CSV table of N, CA and C in Angstrom, one decimal:
chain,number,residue,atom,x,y,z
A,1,UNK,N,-15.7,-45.7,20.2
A,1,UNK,CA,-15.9,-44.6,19.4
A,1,UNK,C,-15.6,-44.9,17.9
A,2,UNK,N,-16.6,-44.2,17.5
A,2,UNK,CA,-16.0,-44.6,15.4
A,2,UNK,C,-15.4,-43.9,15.2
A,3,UNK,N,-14.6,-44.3,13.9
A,3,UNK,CA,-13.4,-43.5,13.6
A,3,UNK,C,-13.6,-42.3,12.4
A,4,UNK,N,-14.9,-42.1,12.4
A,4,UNK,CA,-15.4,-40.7,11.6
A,4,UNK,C,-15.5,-39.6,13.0
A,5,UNK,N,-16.0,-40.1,14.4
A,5,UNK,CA,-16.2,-39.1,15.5
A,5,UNK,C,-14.3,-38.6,15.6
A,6,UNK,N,-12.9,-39.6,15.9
A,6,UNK,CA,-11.6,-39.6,16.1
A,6,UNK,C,-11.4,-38.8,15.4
A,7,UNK,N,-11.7,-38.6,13.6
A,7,UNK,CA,-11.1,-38.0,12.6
A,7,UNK,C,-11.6,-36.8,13.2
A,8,UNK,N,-12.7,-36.6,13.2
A,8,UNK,CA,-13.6,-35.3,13.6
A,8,UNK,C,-12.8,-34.3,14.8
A,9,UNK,N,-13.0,-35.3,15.4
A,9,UNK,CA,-12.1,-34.7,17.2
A,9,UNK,C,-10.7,-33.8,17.2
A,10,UNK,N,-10.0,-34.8,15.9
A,10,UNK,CA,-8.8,-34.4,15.8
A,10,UNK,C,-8.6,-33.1,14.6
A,11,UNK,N,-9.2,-33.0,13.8
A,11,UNK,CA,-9.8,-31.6,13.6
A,11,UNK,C,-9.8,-30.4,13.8
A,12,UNK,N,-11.0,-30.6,14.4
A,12,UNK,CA,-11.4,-29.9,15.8
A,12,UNK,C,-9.9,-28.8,16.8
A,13,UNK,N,-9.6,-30.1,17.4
A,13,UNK,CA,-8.3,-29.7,18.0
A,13,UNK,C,-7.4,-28.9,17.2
A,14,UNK,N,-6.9,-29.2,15.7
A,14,UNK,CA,-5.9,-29.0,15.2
A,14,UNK,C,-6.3,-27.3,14.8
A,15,UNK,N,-7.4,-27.4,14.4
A,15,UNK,CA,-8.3,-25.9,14.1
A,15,UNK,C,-8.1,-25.1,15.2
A,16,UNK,N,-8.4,-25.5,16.1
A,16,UNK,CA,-8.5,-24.7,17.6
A,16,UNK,C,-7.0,-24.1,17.8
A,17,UNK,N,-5.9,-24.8,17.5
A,17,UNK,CA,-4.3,-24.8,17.9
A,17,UNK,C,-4.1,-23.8,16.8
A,18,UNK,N,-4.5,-23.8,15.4
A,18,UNK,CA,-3.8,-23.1,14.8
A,18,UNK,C,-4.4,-21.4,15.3
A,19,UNK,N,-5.7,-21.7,15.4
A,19,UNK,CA,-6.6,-20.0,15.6
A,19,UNK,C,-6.1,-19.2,16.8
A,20,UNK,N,-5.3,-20.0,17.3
A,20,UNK,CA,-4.5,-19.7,18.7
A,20,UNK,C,-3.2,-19.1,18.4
A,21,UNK,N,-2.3,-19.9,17.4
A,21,UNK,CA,-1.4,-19.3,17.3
A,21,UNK,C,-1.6,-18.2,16.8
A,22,UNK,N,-2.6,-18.1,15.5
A,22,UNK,CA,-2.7,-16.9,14.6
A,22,UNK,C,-3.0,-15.7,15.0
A,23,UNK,N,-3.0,-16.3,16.3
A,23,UNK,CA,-4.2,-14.3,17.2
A,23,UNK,C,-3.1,-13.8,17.8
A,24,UNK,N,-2.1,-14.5,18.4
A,24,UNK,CA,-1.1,-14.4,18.8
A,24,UNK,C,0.4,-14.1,18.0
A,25,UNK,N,0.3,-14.7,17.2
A,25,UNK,CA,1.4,-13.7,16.0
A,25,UNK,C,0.5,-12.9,15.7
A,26,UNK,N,-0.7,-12.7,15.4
A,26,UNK,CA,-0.9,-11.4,14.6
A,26,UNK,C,-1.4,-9.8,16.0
A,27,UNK,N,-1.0,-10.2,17.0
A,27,UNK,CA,-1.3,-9.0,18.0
A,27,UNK,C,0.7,-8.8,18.3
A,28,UNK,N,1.4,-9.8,18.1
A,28,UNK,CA,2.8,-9.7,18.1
A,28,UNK,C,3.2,-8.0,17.3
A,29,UNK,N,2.7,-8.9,15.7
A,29,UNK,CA,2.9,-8.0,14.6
A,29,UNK,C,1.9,-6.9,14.5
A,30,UNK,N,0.8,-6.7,15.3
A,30,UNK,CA,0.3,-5.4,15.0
A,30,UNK,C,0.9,-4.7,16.4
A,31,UNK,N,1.7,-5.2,17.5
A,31,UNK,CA,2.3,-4.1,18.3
A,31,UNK,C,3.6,-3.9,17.1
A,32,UNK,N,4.4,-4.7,16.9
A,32,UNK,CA,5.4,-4.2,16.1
A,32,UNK,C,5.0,-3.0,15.7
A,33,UNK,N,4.0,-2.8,14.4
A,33,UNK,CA,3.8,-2.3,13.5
A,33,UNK,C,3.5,-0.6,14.1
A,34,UNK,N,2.8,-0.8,15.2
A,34,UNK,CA,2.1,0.7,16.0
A,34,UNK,C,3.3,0.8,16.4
A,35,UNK,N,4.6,0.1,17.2
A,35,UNK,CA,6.3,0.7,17.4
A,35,UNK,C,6.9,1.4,16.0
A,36,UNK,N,6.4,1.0,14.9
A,36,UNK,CA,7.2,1.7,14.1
A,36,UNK,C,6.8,2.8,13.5
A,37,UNK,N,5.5,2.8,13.7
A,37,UNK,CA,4.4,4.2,13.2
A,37,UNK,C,5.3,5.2,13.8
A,38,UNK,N,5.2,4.6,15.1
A,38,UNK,CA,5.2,5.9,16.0
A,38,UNK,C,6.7,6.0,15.8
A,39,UNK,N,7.7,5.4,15.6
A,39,UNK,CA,9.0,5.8,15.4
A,39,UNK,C,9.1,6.7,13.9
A,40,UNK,N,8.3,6.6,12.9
A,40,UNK,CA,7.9,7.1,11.5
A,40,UNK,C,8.0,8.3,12.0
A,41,UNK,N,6.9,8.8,13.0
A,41,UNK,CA,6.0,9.8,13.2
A,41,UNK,C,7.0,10.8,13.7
A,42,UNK,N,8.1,10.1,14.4
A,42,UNK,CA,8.4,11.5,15.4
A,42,UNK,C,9.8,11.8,14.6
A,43,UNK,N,10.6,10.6,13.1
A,43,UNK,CA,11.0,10.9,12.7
A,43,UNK,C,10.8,11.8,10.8
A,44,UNK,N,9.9,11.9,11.2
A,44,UNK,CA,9.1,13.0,9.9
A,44,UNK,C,9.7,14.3,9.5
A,45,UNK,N,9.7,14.5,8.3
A,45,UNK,CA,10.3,16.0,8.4
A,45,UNK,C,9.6,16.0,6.8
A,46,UNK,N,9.2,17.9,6.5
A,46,UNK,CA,8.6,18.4,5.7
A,46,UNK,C,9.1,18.7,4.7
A,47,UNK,N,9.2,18.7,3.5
A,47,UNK,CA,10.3,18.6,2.3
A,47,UNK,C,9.6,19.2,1.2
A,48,UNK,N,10.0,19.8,0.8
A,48,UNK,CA,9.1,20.4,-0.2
A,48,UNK,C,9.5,19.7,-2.0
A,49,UNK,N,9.2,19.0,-3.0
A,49,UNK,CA,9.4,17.6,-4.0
A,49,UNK,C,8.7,18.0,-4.7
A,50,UNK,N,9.0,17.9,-6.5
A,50,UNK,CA,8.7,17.9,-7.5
A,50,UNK,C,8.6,16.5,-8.0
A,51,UNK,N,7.6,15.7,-8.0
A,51,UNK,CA,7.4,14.3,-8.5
A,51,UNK,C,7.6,14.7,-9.7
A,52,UNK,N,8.6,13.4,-9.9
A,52,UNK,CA,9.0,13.3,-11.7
A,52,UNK,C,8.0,12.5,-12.6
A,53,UNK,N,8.1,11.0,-11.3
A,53,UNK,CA,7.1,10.1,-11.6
A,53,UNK,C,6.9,9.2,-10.4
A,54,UNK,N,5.8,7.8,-11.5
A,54,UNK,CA,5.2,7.0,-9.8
A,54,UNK,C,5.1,5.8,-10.4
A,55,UNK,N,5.7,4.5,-9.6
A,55,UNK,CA,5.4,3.5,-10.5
A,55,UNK,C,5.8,2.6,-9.6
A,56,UNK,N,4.9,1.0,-9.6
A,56,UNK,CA,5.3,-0.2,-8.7
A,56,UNK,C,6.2,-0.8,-9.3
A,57,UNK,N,7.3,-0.7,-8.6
A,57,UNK,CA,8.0,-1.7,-9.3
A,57,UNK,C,8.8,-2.7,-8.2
A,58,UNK,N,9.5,-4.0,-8.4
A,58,UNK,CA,10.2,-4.6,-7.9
A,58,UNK,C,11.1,-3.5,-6.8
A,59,UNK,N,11.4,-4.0,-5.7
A,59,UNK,CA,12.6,-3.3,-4.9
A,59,UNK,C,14.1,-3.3,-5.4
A,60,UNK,N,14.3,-4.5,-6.1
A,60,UNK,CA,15.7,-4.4,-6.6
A,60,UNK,C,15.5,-3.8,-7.6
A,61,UNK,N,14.6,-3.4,-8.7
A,61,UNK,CA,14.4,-2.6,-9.8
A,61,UNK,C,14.4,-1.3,-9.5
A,62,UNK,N,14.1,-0.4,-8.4
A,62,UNK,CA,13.5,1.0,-8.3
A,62,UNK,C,14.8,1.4,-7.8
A,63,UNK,N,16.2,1.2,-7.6
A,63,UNK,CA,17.2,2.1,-7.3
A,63,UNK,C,17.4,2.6,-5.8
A,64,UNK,N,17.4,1.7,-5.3
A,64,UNK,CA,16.9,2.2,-3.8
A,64,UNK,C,17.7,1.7,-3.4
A,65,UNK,N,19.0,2.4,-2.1
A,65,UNK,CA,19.9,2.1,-1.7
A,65,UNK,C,20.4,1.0,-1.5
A,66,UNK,N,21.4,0.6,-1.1
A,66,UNK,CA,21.9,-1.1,-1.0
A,66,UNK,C,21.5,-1.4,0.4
A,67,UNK,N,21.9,-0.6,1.5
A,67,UNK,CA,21.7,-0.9,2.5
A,67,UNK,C,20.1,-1.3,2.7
A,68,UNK,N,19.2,-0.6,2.0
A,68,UNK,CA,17.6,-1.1,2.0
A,68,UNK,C,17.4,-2.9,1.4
A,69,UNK,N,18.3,-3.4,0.6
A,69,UNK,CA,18.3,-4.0,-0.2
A,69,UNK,C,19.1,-5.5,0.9
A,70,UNK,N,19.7,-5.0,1.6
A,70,UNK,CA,20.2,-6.0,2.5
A,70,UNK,C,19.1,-6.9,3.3
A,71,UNK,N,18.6,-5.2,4.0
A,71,UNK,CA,18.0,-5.5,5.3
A,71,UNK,C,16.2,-6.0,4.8
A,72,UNK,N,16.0,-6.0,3.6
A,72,UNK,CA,15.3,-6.8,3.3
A,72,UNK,C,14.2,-7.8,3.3
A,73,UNK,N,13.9,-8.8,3.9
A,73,UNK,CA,13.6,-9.9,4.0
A,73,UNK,C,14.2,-10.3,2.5
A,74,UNK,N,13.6,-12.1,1.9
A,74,UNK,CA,14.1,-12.2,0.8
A,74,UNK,C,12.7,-12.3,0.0
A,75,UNK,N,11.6,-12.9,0.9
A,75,UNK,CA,10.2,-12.6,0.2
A,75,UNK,C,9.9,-11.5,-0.2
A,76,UNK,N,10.4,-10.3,0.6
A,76,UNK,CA,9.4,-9.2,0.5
A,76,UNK,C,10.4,-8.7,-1.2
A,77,UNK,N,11.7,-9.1,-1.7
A,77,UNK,CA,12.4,-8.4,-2.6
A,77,UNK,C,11.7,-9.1,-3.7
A,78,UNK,N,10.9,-9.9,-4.0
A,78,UNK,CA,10.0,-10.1,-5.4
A,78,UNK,C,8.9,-9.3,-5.2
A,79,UNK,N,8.4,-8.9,-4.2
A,79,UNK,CA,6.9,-8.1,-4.3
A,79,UNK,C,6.9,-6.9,-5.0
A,80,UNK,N,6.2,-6.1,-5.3
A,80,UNK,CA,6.0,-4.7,-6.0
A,80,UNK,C,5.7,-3.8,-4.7
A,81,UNK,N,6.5,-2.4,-4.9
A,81,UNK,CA,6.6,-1.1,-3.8
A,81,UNK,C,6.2,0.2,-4.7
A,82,UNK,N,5.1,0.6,-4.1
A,82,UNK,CA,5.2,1.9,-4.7
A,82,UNK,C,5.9,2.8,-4.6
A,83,UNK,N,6.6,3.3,-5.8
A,83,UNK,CA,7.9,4.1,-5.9
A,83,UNK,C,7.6,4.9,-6.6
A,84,UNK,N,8.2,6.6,-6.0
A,84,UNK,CA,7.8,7.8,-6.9
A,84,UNK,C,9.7,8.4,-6.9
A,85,UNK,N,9.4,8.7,-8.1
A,85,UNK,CA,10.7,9.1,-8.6
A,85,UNK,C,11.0,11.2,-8.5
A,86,UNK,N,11.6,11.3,-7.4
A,86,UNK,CA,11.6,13.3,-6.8
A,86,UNK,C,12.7,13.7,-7.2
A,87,UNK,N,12.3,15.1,-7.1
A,87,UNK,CA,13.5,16.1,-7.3
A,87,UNK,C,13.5,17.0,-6.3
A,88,UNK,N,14.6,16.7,-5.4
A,88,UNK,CA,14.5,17.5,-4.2
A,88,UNK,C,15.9,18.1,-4.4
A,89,UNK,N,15.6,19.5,-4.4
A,89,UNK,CA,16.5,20.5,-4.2
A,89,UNK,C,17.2,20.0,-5.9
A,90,UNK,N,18.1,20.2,-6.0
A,90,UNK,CA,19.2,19.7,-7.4
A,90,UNK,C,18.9,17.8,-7.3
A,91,UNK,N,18.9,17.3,-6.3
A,91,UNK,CA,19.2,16.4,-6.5
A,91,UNK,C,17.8,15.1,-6.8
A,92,UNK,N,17.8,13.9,-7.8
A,92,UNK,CA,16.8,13.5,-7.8
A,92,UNK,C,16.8,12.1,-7.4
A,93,UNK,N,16.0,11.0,-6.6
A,93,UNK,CA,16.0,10.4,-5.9
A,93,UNK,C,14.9,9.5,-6.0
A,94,UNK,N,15.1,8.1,-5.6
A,94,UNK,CA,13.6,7.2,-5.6
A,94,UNK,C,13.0,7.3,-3.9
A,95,UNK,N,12.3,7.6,-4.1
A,95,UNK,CA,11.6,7.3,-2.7
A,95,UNK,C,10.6,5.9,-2.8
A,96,UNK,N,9.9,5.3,-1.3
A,96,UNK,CA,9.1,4.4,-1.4
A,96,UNK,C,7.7,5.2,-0.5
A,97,UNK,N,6.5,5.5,-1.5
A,97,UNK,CA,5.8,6.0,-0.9
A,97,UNK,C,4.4,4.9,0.0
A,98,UNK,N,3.7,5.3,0.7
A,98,UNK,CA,2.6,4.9,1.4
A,98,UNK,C,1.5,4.4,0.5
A,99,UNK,N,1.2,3.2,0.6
A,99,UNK,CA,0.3,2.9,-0.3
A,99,UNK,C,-1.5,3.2,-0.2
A,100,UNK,N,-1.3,4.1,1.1
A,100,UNK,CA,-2.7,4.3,1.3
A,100,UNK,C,-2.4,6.2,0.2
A,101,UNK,N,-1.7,6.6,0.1
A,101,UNK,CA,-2.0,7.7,-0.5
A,101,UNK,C,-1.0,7.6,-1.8
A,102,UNK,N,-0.8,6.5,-2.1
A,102,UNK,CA,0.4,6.5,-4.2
A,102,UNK,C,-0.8,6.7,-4.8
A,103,UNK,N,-2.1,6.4,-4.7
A,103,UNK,CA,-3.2,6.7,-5.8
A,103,UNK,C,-3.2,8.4,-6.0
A,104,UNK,N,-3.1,9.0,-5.2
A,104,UNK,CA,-3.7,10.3,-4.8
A,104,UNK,C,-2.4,11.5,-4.7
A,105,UNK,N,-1.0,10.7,-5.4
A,105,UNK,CA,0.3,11.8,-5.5
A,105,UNK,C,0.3,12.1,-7.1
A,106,UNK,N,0.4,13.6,-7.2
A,106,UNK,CA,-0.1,14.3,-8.4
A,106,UNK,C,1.4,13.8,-9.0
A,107,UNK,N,1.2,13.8,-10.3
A,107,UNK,CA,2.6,13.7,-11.0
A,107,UNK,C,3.2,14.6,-11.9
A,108,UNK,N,4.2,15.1,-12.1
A,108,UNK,CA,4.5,16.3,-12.6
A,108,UNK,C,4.1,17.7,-11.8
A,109,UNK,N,4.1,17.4,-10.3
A,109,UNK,CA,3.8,18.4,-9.7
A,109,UNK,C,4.5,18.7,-8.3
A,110,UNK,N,4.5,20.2,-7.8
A,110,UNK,CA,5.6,20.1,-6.6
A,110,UNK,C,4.6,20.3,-5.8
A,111,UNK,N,4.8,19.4,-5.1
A,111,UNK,CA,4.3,19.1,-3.3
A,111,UNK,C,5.0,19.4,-2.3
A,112,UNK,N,4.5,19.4,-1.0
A,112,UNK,CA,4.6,19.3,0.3
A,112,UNK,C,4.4,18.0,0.7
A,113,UNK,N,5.6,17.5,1.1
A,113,UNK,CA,5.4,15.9,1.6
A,113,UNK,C,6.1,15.7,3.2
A,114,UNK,N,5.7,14.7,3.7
A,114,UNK,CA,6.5,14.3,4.9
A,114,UNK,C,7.0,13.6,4.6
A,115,UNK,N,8.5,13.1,4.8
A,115,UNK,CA,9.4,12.0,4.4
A,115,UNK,C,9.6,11.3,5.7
A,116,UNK,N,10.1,10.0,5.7
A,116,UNK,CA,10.9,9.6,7.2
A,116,UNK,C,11.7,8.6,6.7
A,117,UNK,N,13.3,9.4,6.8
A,117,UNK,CA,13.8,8.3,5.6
A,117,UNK,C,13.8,8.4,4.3
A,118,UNK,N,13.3,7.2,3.4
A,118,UNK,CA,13.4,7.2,2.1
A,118,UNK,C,11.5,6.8,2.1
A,119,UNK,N,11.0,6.7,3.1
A,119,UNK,CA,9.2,6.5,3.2
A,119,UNK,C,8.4,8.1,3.0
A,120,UNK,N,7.4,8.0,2.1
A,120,UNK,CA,7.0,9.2,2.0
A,120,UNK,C,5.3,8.6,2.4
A,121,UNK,N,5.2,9.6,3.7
A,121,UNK,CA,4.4,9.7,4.3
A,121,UNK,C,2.8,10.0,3.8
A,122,UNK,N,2.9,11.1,3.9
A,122,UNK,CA,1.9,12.5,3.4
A,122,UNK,C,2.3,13.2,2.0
A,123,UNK,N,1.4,13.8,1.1
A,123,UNK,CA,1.7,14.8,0.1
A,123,UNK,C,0.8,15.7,0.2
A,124,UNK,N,0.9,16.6,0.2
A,124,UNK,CA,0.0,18.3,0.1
A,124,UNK,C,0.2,19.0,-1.4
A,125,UNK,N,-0.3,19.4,-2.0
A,125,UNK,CA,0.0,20.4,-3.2
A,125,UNK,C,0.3,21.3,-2.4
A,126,UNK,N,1.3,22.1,-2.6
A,126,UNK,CA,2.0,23.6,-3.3
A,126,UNK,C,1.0,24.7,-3.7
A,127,UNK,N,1.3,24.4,-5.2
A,127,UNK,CA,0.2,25.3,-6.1
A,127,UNK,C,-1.3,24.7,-6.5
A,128,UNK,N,-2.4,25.3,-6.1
A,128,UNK,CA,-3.7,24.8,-6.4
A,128,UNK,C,-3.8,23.4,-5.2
A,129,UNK,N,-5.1,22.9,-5.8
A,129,UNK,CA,-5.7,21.7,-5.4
A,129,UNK,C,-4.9,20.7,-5.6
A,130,UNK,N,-4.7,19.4,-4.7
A,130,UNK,CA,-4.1,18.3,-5.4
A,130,UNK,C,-5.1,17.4,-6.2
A,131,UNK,N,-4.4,17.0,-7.6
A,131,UNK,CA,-5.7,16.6,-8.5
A,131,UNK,C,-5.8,15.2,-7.9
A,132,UNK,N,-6.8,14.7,-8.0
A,132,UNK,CA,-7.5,13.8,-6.9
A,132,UNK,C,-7.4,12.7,-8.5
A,133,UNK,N,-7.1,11.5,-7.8
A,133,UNK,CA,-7.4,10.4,-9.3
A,133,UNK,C,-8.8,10.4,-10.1
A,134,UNK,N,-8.2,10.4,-11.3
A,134,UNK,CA,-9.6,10.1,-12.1
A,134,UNK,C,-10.4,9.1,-11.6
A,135,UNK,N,-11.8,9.0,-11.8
A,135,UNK,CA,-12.7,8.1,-11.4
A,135,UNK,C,-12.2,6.9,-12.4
A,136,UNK,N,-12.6,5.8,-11.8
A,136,UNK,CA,-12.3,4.7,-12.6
A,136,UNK,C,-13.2,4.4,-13.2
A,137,UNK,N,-12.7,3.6,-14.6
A,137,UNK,CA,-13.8,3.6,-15.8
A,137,UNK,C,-14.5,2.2,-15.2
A,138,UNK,N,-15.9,2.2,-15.4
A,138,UNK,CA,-16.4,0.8,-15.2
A,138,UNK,C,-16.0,0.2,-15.7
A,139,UNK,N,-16.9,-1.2,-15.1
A,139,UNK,CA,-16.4,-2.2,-16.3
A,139,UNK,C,-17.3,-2.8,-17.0
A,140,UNK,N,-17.7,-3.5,-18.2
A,140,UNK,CA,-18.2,-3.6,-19.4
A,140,UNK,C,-19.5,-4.2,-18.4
A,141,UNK,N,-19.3,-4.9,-17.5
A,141,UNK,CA,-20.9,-5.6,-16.5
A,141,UNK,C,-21.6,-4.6,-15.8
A,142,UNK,N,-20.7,-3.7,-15.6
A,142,UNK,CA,-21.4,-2.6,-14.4
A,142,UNK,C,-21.4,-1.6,-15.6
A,143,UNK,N,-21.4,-1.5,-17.0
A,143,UNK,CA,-22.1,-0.4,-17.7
A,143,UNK,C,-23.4,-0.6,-18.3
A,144,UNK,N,-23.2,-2.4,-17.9
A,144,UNK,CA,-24.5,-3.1,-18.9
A,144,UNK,C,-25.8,-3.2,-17.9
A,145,UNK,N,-25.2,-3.0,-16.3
A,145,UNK,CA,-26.5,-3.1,-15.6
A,145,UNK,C,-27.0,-1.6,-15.5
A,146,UNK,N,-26.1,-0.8,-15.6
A,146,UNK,CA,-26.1,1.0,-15.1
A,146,UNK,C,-27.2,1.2,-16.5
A,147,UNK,N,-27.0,0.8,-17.4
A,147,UNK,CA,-28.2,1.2,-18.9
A,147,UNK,C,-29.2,0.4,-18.9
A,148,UNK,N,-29.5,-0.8,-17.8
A,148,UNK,CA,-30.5,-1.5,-17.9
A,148,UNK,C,-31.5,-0.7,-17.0
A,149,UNK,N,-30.6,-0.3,-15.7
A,149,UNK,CA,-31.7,0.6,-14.6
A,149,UNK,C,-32.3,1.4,-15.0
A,150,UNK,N,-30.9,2.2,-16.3
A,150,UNK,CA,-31.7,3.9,-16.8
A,150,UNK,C,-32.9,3.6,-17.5
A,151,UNK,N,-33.0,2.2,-18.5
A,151,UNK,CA,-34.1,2.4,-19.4
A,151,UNK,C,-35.2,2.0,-18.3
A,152,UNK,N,-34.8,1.0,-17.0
A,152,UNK,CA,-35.9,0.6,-16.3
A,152,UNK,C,-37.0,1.9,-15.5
A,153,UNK,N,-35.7,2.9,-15.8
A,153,UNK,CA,-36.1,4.1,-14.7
A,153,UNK,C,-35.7,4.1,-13.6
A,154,UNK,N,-34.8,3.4,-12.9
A,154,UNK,CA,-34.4,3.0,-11.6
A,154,UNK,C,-32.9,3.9,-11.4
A,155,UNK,N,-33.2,4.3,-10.7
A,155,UNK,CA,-31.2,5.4,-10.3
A,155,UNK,C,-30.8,4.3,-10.5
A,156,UNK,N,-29.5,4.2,-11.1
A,156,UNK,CA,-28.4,4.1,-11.6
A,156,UNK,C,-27.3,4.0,-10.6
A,157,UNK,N,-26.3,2.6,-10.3
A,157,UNK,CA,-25.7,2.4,-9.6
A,157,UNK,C,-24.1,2.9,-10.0
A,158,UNK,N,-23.7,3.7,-8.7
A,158,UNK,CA,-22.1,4.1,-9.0
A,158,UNK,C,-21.0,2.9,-8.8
């Protein structure tokens, strides 16, 4: 056998071993993750919060208990958490909210939120609509093709 087929073979193998492990840690960590949903879920409670404000910052910068700060990993304490800063009842507090809905929490406004913990779940408006994020401004390529279509005549891409 040549030793371009050997290199090849071995490869091969080494590719195959890792795609193995990786389906297998990653079905580990997506049962984790559905255990903790569902522990989130049944530990939920409805809170009625005046966001002061909302901002990613470092975990050791946002004021967040010590005991959170322990149990940590040490990678995850350089990453950025979305953190909204409440006023519940007299008292005002950092929470760490859900990153599928930090876009879409009004600021300067009192809500209806689910908490679990110091995790904020859900937010509802109170009074009125909740203001939905402004549209994002294009960008300087997608306003140069959007005025090329209009003079072409052609709808215009969002």
């Amino acid at each position: 056998m040549s030793p371009a087929l050997i290199v090849f073979l071995v490869i091969i193998v080494i590719l195959t071993i890792g795609i193995i492990v990786l389906t297998i840690l990653g079905k580990k960590a997506q049962k984790r993750q559905e255990e903790q949903q569902a522990q989130m879920e049944t530990m939920k409670q409805s809170v009625s919060m005046l966001i002061i404000d909302k901002k990613r910052m470092r975990i050791n910068e946002a004021g967040l208990p010590s005991a959170v700060l322990e149990n940590t990993p040490k990678l995850l304490r350089r990453s950025k958490l979305p953190i909204l800063k409440v006023k519940v009842g007299p008292q005002i507090m950092n929470l760490v909210c859900d990153e599928k809905i930090f876009d879409s929490v009004p600021v300067k406004k009192e809500v209806k939120a689910e908490v679990s913990g110091i995790y904020v779940i859900s937010v509802k408006g109170i009074r009125g609509n909740n203001n939905a994020p402004e549209e994002k401004k294009k960008g300087f390529w997608k306003n140069l093709v959007a005025k090329a279509q209009e003079k072409a005549g052609a709808k215009p891409v969002k």
